[in-house]
CSV table of C-alpha atoms in Angstrom, one decimal:
chain,number,residue,atom,x,y,z
N,329,MET,CA,-48.8,14.0,24.1
N,330,ALA,CA,-48.4,10.5,25.6
N,331,LEU,CA,-48.7,9.1,22.1
N,332,THR,CA,-46.1,11.5,20.8
N,333,ARG,CA,-43.7,10.4,23.5
N,334,SER,CA,-44.2,6.7,22.8
N,335,HIS,CA,-43.3,7.3,19.1
N,336,SER,CA,-40.5,9.7,19.8
N,337,ARG,CA,-38.3,7.1,21.5
N,338,PRO,CA,-38.1,4.7,18.5
N,339,PHE,CA,-38.0,7.6,16.2
N,340,PHE,CA,-34.9,9.1,17.8
N,341,ALA,CA,-33.2,5.7,18.1
N,342,ALA,CA,-33.8,5.2,14.4
N,343,PHE,CA,-32.7,8.8,13.7
N,344,CYS,CA,-29.4,8.2,15.5
N,345,ALA,CA,-28.8,4.9,13.7
N,346,LEU,CA,-29.4,6.6,10.3
N,347,LEU,CA,-27.0,9.4,11.2
N,348,ALA,CA,-24.4,6.8,12.1
N,349,THR,CA,-25.0,5.1,8.7
N,350,VAL,CA,-24.4,8.3,6.9
N,351,ALA,CA,-21.3,9.0,8.9
N,352,LEU,CA,-19.9,5.6,8.2
N,353,SER,CA,-20.6,5.8,4.5
N,354,VAL,CA,-18.5,8.9,4.0
N,355,GLN,CA,-15.6,8.2,6.3
N,356,PRO,CA,-12.1,8.5,4.7
N,357,LEU,CA,-10.1,5.4,4.3
N,358,ALA,CA,-8.6,4.4,7.6
N,359,ALA,CA,-4.8,4.5,7.9
N,360,GLN,CA,-3.4,1.2,6.9
N,361,SER,CA,0.0,-0.5,7.3
N,362,ILE,CA,2.3,-0.1,4.3
N,363,LEU,CA,4.7,-2.8,3.4
N,364,ARG,CA,8.1,-1.6,2.2
N,365,ASP,CA,10.3,-4.1,0.3
N,366,ALA,CA,12.8,-3.2,-2.4
N,367,GLU,CA,12.2,-6.2,-4.6
N,368,THR,CA,8.4,-6.0,-4.5
N,369,GLU,CA,8.4,-2.3,-5.2
N,370,ALA,CA,10.7,-2.8,-8.2
N,371,LEU,CA,8.4,-5.6,-9.5
N,372,LEU,CA,5.3,-3.5,-9.1
N,373,ARG,CA,7.0,-0.5,-10.7
N,374,ASP,CA,8.1,-2.6,-13.7
N,375,MET,CA,4.6,-4.1,-14.1
N,376,ALA,CA,3.0,-0.7,-14.1
N,377,TYR,CA,5.4,1.2,-16.3
N,378,PRO,CA,4.1,0.3,-19.8
N,379,LEU,CA,0.5,0.8,-18.5
N,380,VAL,CA,1.3,4.2,-17.1
N,381,GLU,CA,3.0,5.2,-20.4
N,382,ALA,CA,-0.1,4.0,-22.4
N,383,SER,CA,-2.3,6.2,-20.1
N,384,GLU,CA,-0.1,9.2,-20.9
N,385,LEU,CA,0.6,9.8,-17.2
N,386,GLU,CA,4.2,10.4,-16.2
N,387,PRO,CA,5.7,7.2,-14.9
N,388,GLU,CA,7.8,9.0,-12.3
N,389,ASN,CA,4.7,10.5,-10.8
N,390,VAL,CA,2.7,7.2,-10.3
N,391,GLU,CA,3.4,5.1,-7.3
N,392,ILE,CA,2.3,1.5,-6.6
N,393,VAL,CA,2.0,1.0,-2.9
N,394,LEU,CA,1.7,-2.3,-1.1
N,395,ILE,CA,-0.7,-2.5,1.8
N,396,ASN,CA,-0.4,-5.2,4.5
N,397,ASP,CA,-3.9,-6.5,4.2
N,398,SER,CA,-4.9,-10.1,3.3
N,399,SER,CA,-8.1,-9.1,1.5
N,400,ILE,CA,-8.3,-9.1,-2.3
N,401,ASN,CA,-8.4,-5.4,-3.1
N,402,ALA,CA,-6.7,-2.5,-4.8
N,403,PHE,CA,-7.8,1.2,-4.8
N,404,VAL,CA,-6.8,4.8,-5.4
N,405,ALA,CA,-7.2,7.4,-2.7
N,406,GLY,CA,-6.1,10.7,-4.2
N,407,GLY,CA,-3.0,11.8,-6.1
N,408,GLN,CA,-1.4,9.3,-8.5
N,409,ALA,CA,-0.9,6.3,-6.2
N,410,VAL,CA,-2.4,2.9,-6.6
N,411,TYR,CA,-2.7,0.9,-3.4
N,412,VAL,CA,-2.5,-2.9,-3.8
N,413,HIS,CA,-3.3,-5.3,-1.0
N,414,ALA,CA,-0.9,-8.2,-0.3
N,415,GLY,CA,-3.9,-10.5,-0.4
N,416,LEU,CA,-4.4,-9.5,-4.1
N,417,LEU,CA,-0.9,-10.6,-5.0
N,418,ASN,CA,-1.4,-13.9,-3.1
N,419,ALA,CA,-4.7,-14.5,-5.0
N,420,ALA,CA,-3.3,-13.9,-8.4
N,421,ASP,CA,-1.7,-16.7,-10.4
N,422,THR,CA,0.2,-14.5,-12.9
N,423,ALA,CA,1.8,-11.1,-13.2
N,424,ASN,CA,-0.6,-10.5,-16.1
N,425,GLU,CA,-3.5,-10.7,-13.7
N,426,VAL,CA,-2.0,-8.1,-11.5
N,427,GLN,CA,-1.3,-5.9,-14.5
N,428,GLY,CA,-5.0,-6.1,-15.4
N,429,VAL,CA,-5.9,-4.8,-11.9
N,430,ILE,CA,-3.3,-2.0,-12.1
N,431,ALA,CA,-4.6,-1.0,-15.5
N,432,HIS,CA,-8.1,-0.7,-14.0
N,433,GLU,CA,-6.9,1.4,-11.1
N,434,ILE,CA,-4.9,3.7,-13.4
N,435,GLY,CA,-8.2,4.3,-15.1
N,436,HIS,CA,-9.6,5.7,-11.9
N,437,ILE,CA,-6.6,8.1,-11.7
N,438,THR,CA,-6.9,9.4,-15.3
N,439,ALA,CA,-10.7,9.9,-14.9
N,440,GLY,CA,-10.3,11.9,-11.6
N,441,HIS,CA,-12.7,9.5,-9.9
N,442,VAL,CA,-11.4,10.3,-6.4
N,443,VAL,CA,-12.3,14.0,-6.8
N,444,ARG,CA,-15.6,13.1,-8.4
N,445,PHE,CA,-16.3,10.6,-5.6
N,446,GLU,CA,-16.0,13.4,-3.0
N,447,GLU,CA,-18.3,15.6,-5.0
N,448,ARG,CA,-20.8,12.8,-5.3
N,449,THR,CA,-20.6,12.1,-1.6
N,450,LYS,CA,-21.5,15.7,-0.9
N,451,GLY,CA,-24.5,15.3,-3.2
N,452,ALA,CA,-25.6,12.2,-1.4
N,453,GLN,CA,-25.2,13.9,1.9
N,454,GLY,CA,-27.3,16.8,0.6
N,455,ILE,CA,-30.2,14.5,-0.2
N,456,SER,CA,-29.8,12.9,3.2
N,457,ILE,CA,-29.6,16.2,5.1
N,458,LEU,CA,-32.8,17.4,3.3
N,459,SER,CA,-34.6,14.3,4.4
N,460,LEU,CA,-33.3,14.7,7.9
N,461,ILE,CA,-34.6,18.3,8.1
N,462,LEU,CA,-38.0,17.2,6.8
N,463,GLY,CA,-38.0,14.3,9.3
N,464,VAL,CA,-37.0,16.5,12.3
N,465,GLY,CA,-39.8,18.9,11.3
N,466,ALA,CA,-42.3,16.1,11.2
N,467,ALA,CA,-41.1,14.8,14.5
N,468,LEU,CA,-41.4,18.2,16.2
N,469,ALA,CA,-44.9,18.4,14.9
N,470,GLY,CA,-45.6,15.1,16.7
N,471,ALA,CA,-45.7,12.9,13.5
N,472,GLY,CA,-42.9,10.4,14.5
N,473,ASP,CA,-43.9,7.8,11.9
N,474,ALA,CA,-44.0,10.4,9.1
N,475,ALA,CA,-40.6,11.7,10.3
N,476,LEU,CA,-39.0,8.3,10.1
N,477,GLY,CA,-40.5,7.6,6.7
N,478,ALA,CA,-39.1,10.9,5.4
N,479,ILE,CA,-35.6,10.1,6.6
N,480,MET,CA,-35.7,6.5,5.3
N,481,ALA,CA,-36.9,7.7,1.9
N,482,GLY,CA,-34.2,10.3,1.7
N,483,GLN,CA,-31.6,7.7,2.8
N,484,GLN,CA,-32.7,5.2,0.1
N,485,ALA,CA,-32.6,7.9,-2.6
N,486,ALA,CA,-29.1,9.0,-1.5
N,487,VAL,CA,-27.7,5.5,-1.3
N,488,GLY,CA,-29.3,4.5,-4.6
N,489,ASN,CA,-28.0,7.6,-6.4
N,490,PHE,CA,-24.5,7.2,-4.9
N,491,LEU,CA,-24.2,3.4,-5.8
N,492,ALA,CA,-25.4,4.0,-9.3
N,493,PHE,CA,-22.7,6.7,-9.7
N,494,ASN,CA,-20.1,4.2,-8.4
N,495,ARG,CA,-21.2,1.5,-10.8
N,496,ASN,CA,-21.0,3.8,-13.8
N,497,GLN,CA,-17.5,4.8,-12.7
N,498,GLU,CA,-16.4,1.2,-12.5
N,499,ALA,CA,-17.8,0.3,-15.9
N,500,ALA,CA,-16.0,3.3,-17.5
N,501,THR,CA,-12.8,2.4,-15.7
N,502,ASP,CA,-12.9,-1.2,-17.0
N,503,GLN,CA,-13.0,0.2,-20.5
N,504,ALA,CA,-10.0,2.6,-19.7
N,505,GLY,CA,-8.0,-0.3,-18.3
N,506,ALA,CA,-8.7,-2.4,-21.4
N,507,ARG,CA,-7.4,0.5,-23.5
N,508,TYR,CA,-4.2,0.8,-21.5
N,509,LEU,CA,-3.5,-2.9,-21.7
N,510,SER,CA,-4.0,-2.7,-25.5
N,511,GLY,CA,-1.8,0.4,-25.8
N,512,ALA,CA,1.0,-1.3,-23.8
N,513,GLY,CA,0.7,-4.5,-26.0
N,514,ILE,CA,-0.2,-6.5,-22.9
N,515,SER,CA,-2.9,-9.3,-23.2
N,516,GLY,CA,-6.2,-8.7,-21.4
N,517,ARG,CA,-6.4,-12.4,-20.5
N,518,GLY,CA,-5.2,-11.6,-17.0
N,519,MET,CA,-7.9,-9.0,-16.5
N,520,ILE,CA,-10.6,-11.5,-17.5
N,521,SER,CA,-9.2,-14.3,-15.4
N,522,PHE,CA,-8.9,-12.1,-12.3
N,523,PHE,CA,-12.5,-10.9,-12.7
N,524,GLU,CA,-13.5,-14.6,-12.9
N,525,LYS,CA,-11.7,-15.2,-9.6
N,526,LEU,CA,-13.7,-12.3,-8.0
N,527,ARG,CA,-17.0,-13.7,-9.4
N,528,ASN,CA,-16.3,-17.1,-8.0
N,529,ALA,CA,-15.4,-15.6,-4.6
N,530,GLU,CA,-18.6,-13.6,-4.6
N,531,ILE,CA,-20.6,-16.8,-5.4
N,532,ARG,CA,-18.9,-18.7,-2.6
N,533,ARG,CA,-19.7,-16.0,-0.1
N,534,GLY,CA,-23.4,-16.0,-1.2
N,535,TYR,CA,-23.4,-12.6,-3.0
N,536,SER,CA,-26.2,-12.7,-5.5
N,537,GLN,CA,-25.3,-12.3,-9.2
N,538,SER,CA,-28.9,-11.5,-10.3
N,539,ASP,CA,-29.9,-8.2,-11.9
N,540,ASP,CA,-32.1,-7.5,-8.9
N,541,ALA,CA,-29.1,-7.3,-6.7
N,542,ALA,CA,-27.2,-4.8,-8.9
N,543,TYR,CA,-29.0,-1.9,-7.3
N,544,THR,CA,-27.3,-2.5,-4.0
N,545,ARG,CA,-23.8,-2.9,-5.3
N,546,THR,CA,-20.9,-0.4,-5.6
N,547,HIS,CA,-19.6,-2.3,-8.7
N,548,PRO,CA,-21.3,-3.8,-11.8
N,549,LEU,CA,-22.1,-7.5,-11.6
N,550,SER,CA,-18.9,-9.4,-12.2
N,551,GLY,CA,-20.5,-11.6,-14.8
N,552,ASP,CA,-21.6,-8.5,-16.8
N,553,ARG,CA,-18.1,-7.0,-16.5
N,554,ILE,CA,-16.5,-10.3,-17.7
N,555,GLN,CA,-18.8,-10.6,-20.7
N,556,PHE,CA,-18.3,-7.0,-21.8
N,557,LEU,CA,-14.5,-7.1,-21.4
N,558,ARG,CA,-14.1,-10.5,-23.0
N,559,ASP,CA,-15.9,-9.2,-26.1
N,560,GLN,CA,-13.8,-6.1,-26.2
N,561,LEU,CA,-10.4,-7.6,-25.3
N,562,ARG,CA,-10.6,-10.7,-27.6
N,563,LYS,CA,-10.7,-8.3,-30.6
N,564,ASP,CA,-7.5,-6.7,-29.5
N,565,THR,CA,-4.3,-7.5,-31.3
N,566,ALA,CA,-2.6,-8.1,-27.9
N,567,TRP,CA,-5.0,-10.8,-26.8
N,568,ASP,CA,-2.7,-13.6,-27.9
N,569,ALA,CA,0.5,-11.9,-26.7
N,570,PRO,CA,2.5,-14.2,-24.5
N,571,ASP,CA,3.2,-13.4,-20.9
N,572,ASP,CA,6.7,-12.0,-20.1
N,573,PRO,CA,8.5,-15.1,-18.7
N,574,GLU,CA,11.0,-13.0,-16.7
N,575,LEU,CA,8.2,-10.9,-15.2
N,576,GLN,CA,6.3,-14.0,-14.3
N,577,ALA,CA,9.3,-15.6,-12.6
N,578,ARG,CA,9.8,-12.5,-10.6
N,579,PHE,CA,6.2,-12.4,-9.6
N,580,LEU,CA,6.1,-16.0,-8.4
N,581,ALA,CA,9.2,-15.3,-6.3
N,582,VAL,CA,7.8,-12.1,-4.8
N,583,ARG,CA,4.4,-13.8,-4.1
N,584,ALA,CA,6.2,-16.6,-2.2
N,585,LYS,CA,8.4,-14.2,-0.4
N,586,LEU,CA,5.5,-12.2,0.9
N,587,PHE,CA,3.6,-15.3,1.9
N,588,GLY,CA,6.6,-16.5,3.9
N,589,TYR,CA,7.0,-13.1,5.5
N,590,LEU,CA,3.3,-12.6,6.4
N,591,ALA,CA,1.9,-16.1,7.1
N,592,LYS,CA,2.6,-18.2,10.2
N,593,PRO,CA,5.5,-20.5,9.6
N,594,GLU,CA,3.4,-23.7,9.8
N,595,ARG,CA,1.1,-22.3,7.0
N,596,THR,CA,4.2,-21.6,4.9
N,597,PHE,CA,5.6,-25.1,5.3
N,598,GLN,CA,2.2,-26.5,4.3
N,599,GLU,CA,2.0,-24.3,1.2
N,600,TYR,CA,5.6,-24.7,0.3
N,601,PRO,CA,6.8,-28.2,1.6
N,602,THR,CA,10.4,-29.2,1.5
N,603,SER,CA,9.6,-31.5,-1.4
N,604,ASP,CA,9.2,-28.3,-3.5
N,605,GLN,CA,12.7,-27.3,-4.6
N,606,SER,CA,11.7,-24.4,-6.7
N,607,THR,CA,13.1,-20.9,-6.2
N,608,PRO,CA,9.7,-19.5,-4.9
N,609,ALA,CA,9.4,-22.3,-2.4
N,610,ARG,CA,12.9,-21.9,-1.1
N,611,TYR,CA,12.3,-18.2,-0.8
N,612,ALA,CA,9.1,-18.7,1.2
N,613,ARG,CA,10.7,-21.3,3.5
N,614,ALA,CA,13.7,-19.1,4.2
N,615,TYR,CA,11.5,-16.4,5.6
N,616,ALA,CA,9.4,-18.9,7.5
N,617,TYR,CA,12.5,-20.5,9.1
N,618,HIS,CA,13.8,-17.1,10.0
N,619,LYS,CA,10.5,-16.1,11.6
N,620,ASP,CA,10.6,-19.4,13.5
N,621,ALA,CA,14.1,-18.7,14.8
N,622,GLN,CA,15.5,-21.7,12.8
N,623,VAL,CA,18.6,-19.7,11.7
N,624,GLU,CA,20.6,-22.6,10.2
N,625,ASN,CA,17.7,-23.8,8.1
N,626,ALA,CA,17.0,-20.2,6.9
N,627,LEU,CA,20.6,-19.7,5.9
N,628,ALA,CA,20.7,-23.1,4.2
N,629,GLU,CA,17.7,-22.1,2.0
N,630,VAL,CA,19.4,-18.8,1.1
N,631,GLU,CA,22.7,-20.4,0.2
N,632,LYS,CA,20.8,-22.7,-2.2
N,633,LEU,CA,19.1,-19.7,-3.7
N,634,LEU,CA,22.5,-18.0,-4.1
N,635,LYS,CA,23.9,-21.1,-5.9
N,636,THR,CA,21.2,-20.5,-8.6
N,637,ASP,CA,22.0,-16.7,-8.8
N,638,ALA,CA,25.0,-15.4,-6.8
N,639,GLN,CA,24.4,-11.9,-8.0
N,640,ASN,CA,20.8,-11.6,-7.0
N,641,PRO,CA,20.8,-8.6,-4.7
N,642,TYR,CA,17.5,-9.6,-2.9
N,643,PHE,CA,18.9,-13.1,-2.0
N,644,LEU,CA,22.0,-11.3,-0.6
N,645,GLU,CA,19.7,-8.8,1.2
N,646,LEU,CA,17.9,-11.7,2.8
N,647,LYS,CA,21.1,-13.4,3.9
N,648,GLY,CA,22.3,-10.2,5.5
N,649,GLN,CA,18.9,-9.7,7.2
N,650,ILE,CA,19.0,-13.1,8.7
N,651,LEU,CA,22.5,-12.7,10.0
N,652,LEU,CA,21.8,-9.2,11.3
N,653,GLU,CA,18.6,-10.1,13.1
N,654,SER,CA,20.1,-13.3,14.6
N,655,GLY,CA,22.9,-11.3,16.3
N,656,SER,CA,25.7,-11.5,13.8
N,657,PRO,CA,26.0,-8.0,12.3
N,658,GLY,CA,29.6,-8.4,11.4
N,659,LEU,CA,28.8,-11.4,9.1
N,660,ALA,CA,25.9,-9.5,7.6
N,661,LEU,CA,28.1,-6.7,6.3
N,662,GLU,CA,29.5,-8.5,3.2
N,663,PRO,CA,26.2,-9.6,1.7
N,664,LEU,CA,24.5,-6.3,2.5
N,665,ARG,CA,27.4,-4.3,1.1
N,666,ARG,CA,27.1,-6.4,-2.1
N,667,ALA,CA,23.4,-6.0,-2.3
N,668,THR,CA,23.7,-2.2,-1.8
N,669,ASP,CA,26.3,-2.0,-4.6
N,670,LEU,CA,24.3,-4.2,-7.0
N,671,THR,CA,21.2,-2.0,-6.5
N,672,LEU,CA,23.1,1.3,-6.8
N,673,ASN,CA,22.3,2.2,-3.2
N,674,GLN,CA,18.6,1.2,-3.1
N,675,PRO,CA,17.4,3.1,0.0
N,676,LEU,CA,15.7,0.3,1.8
N,677,ILE,CA,18.7,-2.1,1.3
N,678,ALA,CA,21.2,0.7,2.1
N,679,GLY,CA,19.2,1.5,5.3
N,680,MET,CA,19.6,-2.1,6.5
N,681,PHE,CA,23.3,-2.0,5.6
N,682,GLY,CA,23.8,1.2,7.6
N,683,HIS,CA,22.0,-0.5,10.5
N,684,ALA,CA,24.4,-3.4,10.3
N,685,LEU,CA,27.4,-1.2,10.3
N,686,ILE,CA,26.2,0.6,13.4
N,687,ALA,CA,25.2,-2.7,15.1
N,688,THR,CA,28.8,-3.9,15.0
N,689,GLU,CA,29.6,-1.2,17.6
N,690,ASP,CA,32.9,-0.8,15.8
N,691,GLU,CA,33.7,3.0,15.6
N,692,THR,CA,35.7,2.5,12.4
N,693,ASN,CA,32.4,1.6,10.7
N,694,TYR,CA,30.6,4.8,11.7
N,695,ASP,CA,31.8,7.0,8.9
N,696,GLU,CA,30.7,4.5,6.3
N,697,ALA,CA,27.4,4.1,8.0
N,698,ARG,CA,26.8,7.8,8.1
N,699,ASP,CA,27.6,8.1,4.3
N,700,VAL,CA,25.5,5.1,3.4
N,701,LEU,CA,22.5,6.4,5.4
N,702,ARG,CA,22.8,10.0,4.1
N,703,ALA,CA,22.7,8.6,0.5
N,704,ALA,CA,19.7,6.5,1.4
N,705,VAL,CA,17.6,9.4,2.8
N,706,ALA,CA,18.7,11.6,-0.1
N,707,LYS,CA,17.1,9.1,-2.5
N,708,ASP,CA,14.0,8.4,-0.3
N,709,ARG,CA,13.2,11.0,2.3
N,710,PHE,CA,10.1,9.0,3.4
N,711,ASN,CA,12.2,6.3,5.1
N,712,PRO,CA,11.8,6.6,8.9
N,713,PHE,CA,14.0,3.6,9.6
N,714,ALA,CA,16.9,5.1,7.7
N,715,TRP,CA,16.4,8.5,9.4
N,716,TYR,CA,16.4,6.8,12.8
N,717,GLN,CA,19.7,5.0,12.1
N,718,LEU,CA,21.2,8.1,10.8
N,719,GLY,CA,20.3,9.9,14.0
N,720,VAL,CA,21.9,7.0,16.0
N,721,VAL,CA,25.2,7.3,14.1
N,722,TYR,CA,25.3,11.1,14.4
N,723,ALA,CA,24.7,10.8,18.2
N,724,ARG,CA,27.5,8.2,18.5
N,725,GLN,CA,29.9,10.5,16.6
N,726,GLY,CA,28.9,13.4,18.9
N,727,ASP,CA,27.0,15.4,16.3
N,728,ILE,CA,24.0,16.1,18.4
N,729,PRO,CA,22.4,18.9,16.3
N,730,ARG,CA,22.3,16.6,13.2
N,731,ALA,CA,21.1,13.7,15.4
N,732,LYS,CA,18.2,16.0,16.5
N,733,LEU,CA,17.4,16.9,12.9
N,734,ALA,CA,17.4,13.2,11.8
N,735,SER,CA,15.0,12.5,14.7
N,736,ALA,CA,12.8,15.4,13.7
N,737,GLU,CA,12.6,14.0,10.1
N,738,GLN,CA,11.5,10.6,11.5
N,739,GLN,CA,9.0,12.1,14.0
N,740,VAL,CA,7.2,14.1,11.3
N,741,MET,CA,6.7,10.9,9.2
N,742,ARG,CA,5.3,9.2,12.3
N,743,ARG,CA,3.0,12.2,12.9
N,744,ASN,CA,4.6,12.9,16.3
N,745,TYR,CA,4.5,16.6,15.6
N,746,PRO,CA,5.2,18.0,19.1
N,747,GLU,CA,8.4,15.9,19.3
N,748,ALA,CA,9.4,16.8,15.7
N,749,LEU,CA,9.0,20.5,16.5
N,750,ARG,CA,11.1,20.3,19.6
N,751,ASN,CA,13.9,18.4,17.9
N,752,ALA,CA,13.9,20.7,14.8
N,753,LYS,CA,14.2,23.8,17.0
N,754,ASP,CA,17.0,22.2,19.0
N,755,ALA,CA,18.8,21.2,15.7
N,756,GLU,CA,18.4,24.7,14.3
N,757,ALA,CA,19.9,26.2,17.4
N,758,GLY,CA,23.0,24.1,17.1
N,759,LEU,CA,23.7,24.0,13.4
N,760,PRO,CA,25.7,26.6,11.4
N,761,VAL,CA,23.5,29.5,10.4
N,762,GLY,CA,22.6,29.4,6.7
N,763,SER,CA,23.9,25.8,6.2
N,764,PRO,CA,21.7,23.4,4.2
N,765,ASP,CA,20.9,21.4,7.4
N,766,TRP,CA,20.0,24.6,9.3
N,767,ILE,CA,17.6,25.5,6.5
N,768,ARG,CA,16.1,22.0,6.6
N,769,ALA,CA,15.6,22.2,10.3
N,770,GLN,CA,13.6,25.4,9.8
N,771,ASP,CA,11.5,23.7,7.1
N,772,VAL,CA,10.7,20.7,9.4
N,773,ALA,CA,9.8,23.0,12.2
N,774,LEU,CA,7.4,24.9,10.0
N,775,GLN,CA,5.8,21.7,8.7
N,776,ALA,CA,5.4,20.3,12.3
N,777,ARG,CA,3.9,23.6,13.5
N,778,ALA,CA,1.5,23.8,10.6
N,779,GLU,CA,0.3,20.3,11.3
N,780,LEU,CA,-0.2,21.0,15.0
N,781,GLU,CA,-2.2,24.1,14.1
N,782,ARG,CA,-4.3,22.1,11.6
N,783,LEU,CA,-5.1,19.5,14.2
N,784,ARG,CA,-6.0,22.1,16.7
N,785,ASP,CA,-8.4,23.7,14.2
N,786,GLU,CA,-10.0,20.4,13.5
N,787,ARG,CA,-10.6,19.8,17.2
């Protein structure tokens, strides 16, 4: 018995560690911060459109979502949404490279890999659980070493099986991405060059590129992927197709814009010095100056951008944003109104315009703010900022039931279900029975109540 106790302590420590490993391997993706920007979303949508068509998915059903993460990554996580990290856009040199990544991720969607991933995870768990049962049985019989060996063998089998499945998926998805590029008439040069970037990054970080290391990887070796894809894509008629110059110009502007928005100002000024008078450089510096509270310099950069393209709605949006956030909402109205008109009431831009109208604290602007914000949320219901502003203007006009409904809409999106339920019930009590808003208040209350019950059941 003494010997059994001495082995049982390391056994149970290892047992707990292995359980933790299993748990971590099957955790769902953590909630991440989504970046919303009208110009970036329009660019990503235009990049993806021909690829989505080539895949025979419906373009209106596929979303490209930007994640605020500096790592070089893209992924799918259920449904028909492709998530692209901001770091990937920063690492890419061309729009064509980003299209190569998007084509690959669309391949995951068409193959249903997220569903199959969940199925395979359960299979891997089954192997692990069986080994755990055998290990616990051996431990209870006093054979601690045998127990640990059974568990570790089962873990190794589960992980190896699971990683092999992932590598096969990735290889198949590379082929699908190549087909979609070909079908869209887009060169695969970008896909190859981006994989080369990934391989170089792996080498710099010390990741082995040998065949012996392949067993422990979730993806095929980058060198193997490059060789296979190069052989396939060079034969394609689209290989020598030129890059779209307009799309490339838009990409460079957006990449610089995101850099200026996300990076510390000093980094932006190093990357885009004042000696660089290009549009992307001015765009990046305008955001950096704004972040650094250098309002005059920020506005000077925007004015120079507008001299090159006075009808660019995103330059106008930036001018309005700088003026609004520096305490001049009245001056922000004209550029934001023009940007809203030029984009046919793009919801994110319209939301900022509505905010500026309210921020003037001029009651004569409230009707316009209400109408602008109602149009914004009608186009994009998943816009908590616009819902919040709509609630503010309703409250200022004394329409408390609709202010409560707007607050409920916002709180549901923020997953504050108790507050959403209270506001929805208050709104329902004060709205005309049978009206569209009264019916919507009921719907929001039902949604919030269902989510609360789900969370209660999970606990």
